JSON list of C-alpha atoms in Angstrom, two decimals:
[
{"chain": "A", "resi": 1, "resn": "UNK", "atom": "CA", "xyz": [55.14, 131.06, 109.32]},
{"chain": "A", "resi": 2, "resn": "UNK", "atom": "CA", "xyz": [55.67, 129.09, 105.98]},
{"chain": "A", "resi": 3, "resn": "UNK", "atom": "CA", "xyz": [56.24, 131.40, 104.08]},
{"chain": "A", "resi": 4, "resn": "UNK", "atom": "CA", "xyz": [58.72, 133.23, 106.28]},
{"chain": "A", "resi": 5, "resn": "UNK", "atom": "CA", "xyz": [60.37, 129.44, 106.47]},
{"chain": "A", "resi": 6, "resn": "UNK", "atom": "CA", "xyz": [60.70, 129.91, 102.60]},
{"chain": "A", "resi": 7, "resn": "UNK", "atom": "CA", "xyz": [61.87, 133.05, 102.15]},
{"chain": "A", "resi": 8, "resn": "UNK", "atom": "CA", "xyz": [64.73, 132.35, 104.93]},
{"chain": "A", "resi": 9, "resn": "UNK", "atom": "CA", "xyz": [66.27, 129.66, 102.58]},
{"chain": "A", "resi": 10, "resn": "UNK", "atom": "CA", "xyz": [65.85, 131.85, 99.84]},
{"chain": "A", "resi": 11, "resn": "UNK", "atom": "CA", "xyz": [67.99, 133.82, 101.50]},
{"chain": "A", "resi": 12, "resn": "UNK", "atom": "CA", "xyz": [70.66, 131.15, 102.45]},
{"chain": "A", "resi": 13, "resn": "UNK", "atom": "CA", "xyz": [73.37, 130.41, 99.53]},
{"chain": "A", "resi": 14, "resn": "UNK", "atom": "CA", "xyz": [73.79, 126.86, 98.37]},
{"chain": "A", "resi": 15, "resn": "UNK", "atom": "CA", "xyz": [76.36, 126.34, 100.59]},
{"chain": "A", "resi": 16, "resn": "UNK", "atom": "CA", "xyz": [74.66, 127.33, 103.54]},
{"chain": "A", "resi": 17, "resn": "UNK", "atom": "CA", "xyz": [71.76, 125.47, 102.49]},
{"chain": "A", "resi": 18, "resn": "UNK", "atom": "CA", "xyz": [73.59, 122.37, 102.16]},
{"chain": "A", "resi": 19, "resn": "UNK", "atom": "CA", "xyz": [75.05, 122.42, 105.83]},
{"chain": "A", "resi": 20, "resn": "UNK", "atom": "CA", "xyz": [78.36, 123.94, 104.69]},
{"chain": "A", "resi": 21, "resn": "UNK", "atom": "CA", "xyz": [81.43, 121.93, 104.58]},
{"chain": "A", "resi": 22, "resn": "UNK", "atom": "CA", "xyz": [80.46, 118.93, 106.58]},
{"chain": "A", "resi": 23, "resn": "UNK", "atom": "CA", "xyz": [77.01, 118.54, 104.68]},
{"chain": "A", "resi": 24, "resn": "UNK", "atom": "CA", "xyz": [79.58, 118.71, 101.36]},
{"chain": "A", "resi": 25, "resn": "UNK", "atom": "CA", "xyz": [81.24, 116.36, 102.86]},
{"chain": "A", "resi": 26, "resn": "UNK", "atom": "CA", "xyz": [78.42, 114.25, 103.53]},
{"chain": "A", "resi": 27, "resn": "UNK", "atom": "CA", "xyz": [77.61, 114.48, 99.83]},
{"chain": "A", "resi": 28, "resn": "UNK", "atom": "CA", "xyz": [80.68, 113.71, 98.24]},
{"chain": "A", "resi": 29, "resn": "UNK", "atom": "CA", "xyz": [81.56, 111.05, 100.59]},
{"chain": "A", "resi": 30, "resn": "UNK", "atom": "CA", "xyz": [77.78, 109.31, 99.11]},
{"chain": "A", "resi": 31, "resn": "UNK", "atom": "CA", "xyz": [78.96, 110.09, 95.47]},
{"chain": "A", "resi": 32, "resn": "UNK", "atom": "CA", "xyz": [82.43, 108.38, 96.23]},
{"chain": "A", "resi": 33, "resn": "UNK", "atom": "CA", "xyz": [80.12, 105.14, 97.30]},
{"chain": "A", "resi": 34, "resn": "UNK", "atom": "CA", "xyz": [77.94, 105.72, 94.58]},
{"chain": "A", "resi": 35, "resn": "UNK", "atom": "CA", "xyz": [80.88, 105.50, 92.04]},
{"chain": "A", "resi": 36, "resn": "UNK", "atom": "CA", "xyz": [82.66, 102.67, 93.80]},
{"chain": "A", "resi": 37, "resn": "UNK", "atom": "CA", "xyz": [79.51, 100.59, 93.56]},
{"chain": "A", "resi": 38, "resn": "UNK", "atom": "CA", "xyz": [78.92, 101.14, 89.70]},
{"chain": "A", "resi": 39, "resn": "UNK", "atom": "CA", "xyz": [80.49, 98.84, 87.44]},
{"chain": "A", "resi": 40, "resn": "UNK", "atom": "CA", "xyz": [80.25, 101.32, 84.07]},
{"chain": "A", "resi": 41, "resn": "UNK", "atom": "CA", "xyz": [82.03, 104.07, 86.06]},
{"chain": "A", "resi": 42, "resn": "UNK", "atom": "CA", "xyz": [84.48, 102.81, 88.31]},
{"chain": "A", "resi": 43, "resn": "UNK", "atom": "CA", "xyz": [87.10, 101.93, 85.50]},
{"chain": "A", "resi": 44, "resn": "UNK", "atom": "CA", "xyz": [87.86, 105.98, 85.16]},
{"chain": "A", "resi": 45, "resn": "UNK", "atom": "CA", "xyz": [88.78, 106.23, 89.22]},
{"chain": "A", "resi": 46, "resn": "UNK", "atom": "CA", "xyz": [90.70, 102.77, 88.97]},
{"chain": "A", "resi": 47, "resn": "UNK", "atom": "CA", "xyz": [94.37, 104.99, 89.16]},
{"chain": "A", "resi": 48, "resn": "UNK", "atom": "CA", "xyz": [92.80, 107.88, 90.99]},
{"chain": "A", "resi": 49, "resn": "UNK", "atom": "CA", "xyz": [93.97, 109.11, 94.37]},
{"chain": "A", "resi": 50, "resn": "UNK", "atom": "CA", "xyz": [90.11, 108.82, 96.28]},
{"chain": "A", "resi": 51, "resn": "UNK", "atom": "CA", "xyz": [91.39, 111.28, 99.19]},
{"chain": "A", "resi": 52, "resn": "UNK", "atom": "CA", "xyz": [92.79, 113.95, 96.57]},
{"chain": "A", "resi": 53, "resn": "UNK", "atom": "CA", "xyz": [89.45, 113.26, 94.50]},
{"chain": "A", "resi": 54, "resn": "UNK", "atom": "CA", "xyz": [87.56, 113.36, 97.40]},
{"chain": "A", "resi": 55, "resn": "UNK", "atom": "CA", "xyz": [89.58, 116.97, 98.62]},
{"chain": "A", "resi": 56, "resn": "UNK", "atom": "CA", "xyz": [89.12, 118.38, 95.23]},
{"chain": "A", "resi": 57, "resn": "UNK", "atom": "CA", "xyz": [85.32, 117.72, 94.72]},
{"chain": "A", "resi": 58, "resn": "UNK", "atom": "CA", "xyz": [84.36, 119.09, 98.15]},
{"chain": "A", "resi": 59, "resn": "UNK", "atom": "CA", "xyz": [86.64, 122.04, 97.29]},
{"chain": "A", "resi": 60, "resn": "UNK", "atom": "CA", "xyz": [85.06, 122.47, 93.80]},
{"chain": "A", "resi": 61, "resn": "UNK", "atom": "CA", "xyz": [81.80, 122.13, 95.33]},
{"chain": "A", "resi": 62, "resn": "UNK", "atom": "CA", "xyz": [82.17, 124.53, 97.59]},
{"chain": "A", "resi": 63, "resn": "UNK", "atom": "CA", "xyz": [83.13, 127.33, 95.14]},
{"chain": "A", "resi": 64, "resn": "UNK", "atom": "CA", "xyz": [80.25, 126.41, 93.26]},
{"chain": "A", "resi": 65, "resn": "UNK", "atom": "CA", "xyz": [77.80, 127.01, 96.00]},
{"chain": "A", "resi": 66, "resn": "UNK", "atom": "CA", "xyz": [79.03, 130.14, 97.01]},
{"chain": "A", "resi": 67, "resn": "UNK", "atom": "CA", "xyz": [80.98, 128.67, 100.01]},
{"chain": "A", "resi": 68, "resn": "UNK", "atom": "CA", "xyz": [84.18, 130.78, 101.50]},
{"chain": "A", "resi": 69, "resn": "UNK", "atom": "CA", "xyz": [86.38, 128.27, 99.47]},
{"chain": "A", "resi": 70, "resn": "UNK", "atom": "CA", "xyz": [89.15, 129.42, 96.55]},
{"chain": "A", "resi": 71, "resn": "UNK", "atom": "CA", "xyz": [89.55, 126.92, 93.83]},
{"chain": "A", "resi": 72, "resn": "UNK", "atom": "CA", "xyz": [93.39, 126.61, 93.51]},
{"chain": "A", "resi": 73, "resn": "UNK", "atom": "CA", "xyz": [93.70, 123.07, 91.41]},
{"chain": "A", "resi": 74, "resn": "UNK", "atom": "CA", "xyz": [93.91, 122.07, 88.24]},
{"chain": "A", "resi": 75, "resn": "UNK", "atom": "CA", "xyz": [90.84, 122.82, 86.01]},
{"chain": "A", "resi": 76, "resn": "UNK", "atom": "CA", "xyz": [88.30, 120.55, 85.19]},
{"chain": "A", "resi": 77, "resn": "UNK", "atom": "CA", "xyz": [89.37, 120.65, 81.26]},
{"chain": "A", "resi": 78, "resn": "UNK", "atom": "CA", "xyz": [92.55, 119.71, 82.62]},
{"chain": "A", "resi": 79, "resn": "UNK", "atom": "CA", "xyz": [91.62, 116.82, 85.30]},
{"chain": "A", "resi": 80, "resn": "UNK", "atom": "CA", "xyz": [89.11, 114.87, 82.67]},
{"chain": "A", "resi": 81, "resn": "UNK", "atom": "CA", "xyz": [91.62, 115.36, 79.61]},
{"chain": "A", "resi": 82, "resn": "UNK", "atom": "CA", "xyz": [92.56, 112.15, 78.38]},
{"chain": "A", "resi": 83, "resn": "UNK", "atom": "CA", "xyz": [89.98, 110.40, 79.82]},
{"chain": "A", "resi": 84, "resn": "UNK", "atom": "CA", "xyz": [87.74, 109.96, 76.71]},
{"chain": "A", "resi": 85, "resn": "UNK", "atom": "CA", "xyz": [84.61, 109.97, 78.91]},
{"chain": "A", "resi": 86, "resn": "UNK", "atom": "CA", "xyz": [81.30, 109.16, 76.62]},
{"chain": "A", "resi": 87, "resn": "UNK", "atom": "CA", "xyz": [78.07, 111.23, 76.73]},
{"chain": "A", "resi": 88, "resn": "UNK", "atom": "CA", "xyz": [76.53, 108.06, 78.12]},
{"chain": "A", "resi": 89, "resn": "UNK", "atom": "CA", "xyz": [78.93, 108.13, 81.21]},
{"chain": "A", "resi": 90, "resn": "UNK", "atom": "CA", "xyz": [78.86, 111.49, 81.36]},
{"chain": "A", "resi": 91, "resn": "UNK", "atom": "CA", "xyz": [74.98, 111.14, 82.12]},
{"chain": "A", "resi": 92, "resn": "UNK", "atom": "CA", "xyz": [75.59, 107.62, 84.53]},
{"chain": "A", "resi": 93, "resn": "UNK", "atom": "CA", "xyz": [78.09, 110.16, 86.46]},
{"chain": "A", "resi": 94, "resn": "UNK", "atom": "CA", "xyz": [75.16, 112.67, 86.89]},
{"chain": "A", "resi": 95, "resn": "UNK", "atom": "CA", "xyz": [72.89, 110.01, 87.75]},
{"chain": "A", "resi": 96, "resn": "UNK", "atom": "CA", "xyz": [75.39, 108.84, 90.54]},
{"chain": "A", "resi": 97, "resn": "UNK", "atom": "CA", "xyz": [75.36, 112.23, 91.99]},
{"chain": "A", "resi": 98, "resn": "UNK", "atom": "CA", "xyz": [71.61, 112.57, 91.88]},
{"chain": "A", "resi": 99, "resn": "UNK", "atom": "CA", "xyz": [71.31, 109.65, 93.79]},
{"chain": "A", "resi": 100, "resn": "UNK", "atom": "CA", "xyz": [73.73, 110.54, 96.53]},
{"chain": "A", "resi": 101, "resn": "UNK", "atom": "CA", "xyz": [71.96, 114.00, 96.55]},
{"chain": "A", "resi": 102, "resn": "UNK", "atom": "CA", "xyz": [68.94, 111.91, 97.11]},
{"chain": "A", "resi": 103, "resn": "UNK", "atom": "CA", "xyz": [70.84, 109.66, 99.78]},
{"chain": "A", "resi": 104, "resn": "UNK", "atom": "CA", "xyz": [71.61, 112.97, 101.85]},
{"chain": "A", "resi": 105, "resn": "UNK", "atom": "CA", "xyz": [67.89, 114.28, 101.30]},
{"chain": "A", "resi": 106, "resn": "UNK", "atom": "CA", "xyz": [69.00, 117.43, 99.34]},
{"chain": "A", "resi": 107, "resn": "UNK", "atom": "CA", "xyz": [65.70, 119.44, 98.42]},
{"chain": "A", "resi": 108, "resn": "UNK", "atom": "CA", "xyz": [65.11, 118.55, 94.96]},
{"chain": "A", "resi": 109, "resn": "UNK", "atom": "CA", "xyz": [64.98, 122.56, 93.91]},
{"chain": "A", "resi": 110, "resn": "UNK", "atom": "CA", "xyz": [68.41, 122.92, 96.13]},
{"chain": "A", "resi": 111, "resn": "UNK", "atom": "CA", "xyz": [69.43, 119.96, 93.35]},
{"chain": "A", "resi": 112, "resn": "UNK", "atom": "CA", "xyz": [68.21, 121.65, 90.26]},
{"chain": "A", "resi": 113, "resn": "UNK", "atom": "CA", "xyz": [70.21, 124.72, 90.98]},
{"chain": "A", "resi": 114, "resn": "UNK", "atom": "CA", "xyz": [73.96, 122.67, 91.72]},
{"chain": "A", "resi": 115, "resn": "UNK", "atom": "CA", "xyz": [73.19, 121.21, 88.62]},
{"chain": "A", "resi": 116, "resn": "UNK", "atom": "CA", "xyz": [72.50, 124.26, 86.75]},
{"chain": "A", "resi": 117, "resn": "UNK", "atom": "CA", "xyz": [75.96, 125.85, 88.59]},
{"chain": "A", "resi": 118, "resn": "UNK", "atom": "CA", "xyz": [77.46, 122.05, 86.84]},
{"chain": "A", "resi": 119, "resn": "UNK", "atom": "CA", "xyz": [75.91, 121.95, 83.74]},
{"chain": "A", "resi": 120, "resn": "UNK", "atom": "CA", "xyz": [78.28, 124.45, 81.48]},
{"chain": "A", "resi": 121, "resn": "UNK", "atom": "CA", "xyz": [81.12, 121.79, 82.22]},
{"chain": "A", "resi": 122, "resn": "UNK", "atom": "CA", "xyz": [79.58, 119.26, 80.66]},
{"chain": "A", "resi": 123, "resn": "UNK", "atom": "CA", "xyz": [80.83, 120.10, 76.86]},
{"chain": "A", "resi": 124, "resn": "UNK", "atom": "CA", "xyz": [84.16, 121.08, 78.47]},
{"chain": "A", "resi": 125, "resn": "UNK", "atom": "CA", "xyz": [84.36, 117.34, 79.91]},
{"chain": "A", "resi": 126, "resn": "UNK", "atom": "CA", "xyz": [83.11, 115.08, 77.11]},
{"chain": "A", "resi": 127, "resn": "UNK", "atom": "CA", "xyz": [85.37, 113.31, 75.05]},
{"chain": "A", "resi": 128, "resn": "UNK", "atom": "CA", "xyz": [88.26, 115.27, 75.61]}
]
């Protein structure tokens, strides 16, 4: 019975296995605390619109998982340019979401595999 537990969420995408758009929401809305309660981040949202960041990531998000969501803004080359964000941040920011994935009790190997899916943005987003 286990293993027939297992194999169903192998067969589930991320999306799915993250309770669709309400468990995204759910997620984002702990990363949104996350970065409102962190003093080395929270200078980089201080002119930000939190309901259009808040839209965007879940909408990002969901394209990423596999969710039936189109992608329609602006890039994320084009969102972080300007922003001069530091490796170091860069890393906090991760951090952040790890712990609201954490927060929302997001299988760790569920985890691993959103931020495998994130992880080729990273030189696209530094320092640009």
């Amino acid at each position: 019975m286990l293993l027939s537990a297992c194999s169903n969420m192998a067969n589930l995408t991320l999306y799915q296995q993250l309770d669709g758009k309400a468990g995204l929401e759910r997620l984002v809305d702990s990363f949104i605390n996350q970065i409102g309660n962190d003093e080395q981040i929270i200078h980089y949202f201080e002119h930000a619109n939190i309901s259009h960041f808040r839209e965007g990531f879940i909408n990002h998000l969901c394209v990423l998982t596999n969710g039936p969501c189109e992608y329609t803004r602006d890039s994320m080359v084009e969102i972080h340019t300007g922003m001069n964000i530091t490796e170091a941040d860069f890393n906090h920011v991760v951090d952040l979401l790890i712990n609201a994935m954490n927060e929302q009790n997001i299988a760790h190997s569920v985890q691993n595999k959103i931020l495998a899916k994130m992880a080729p943005l990273r030189s696209e987003i530094i320092k640009i």
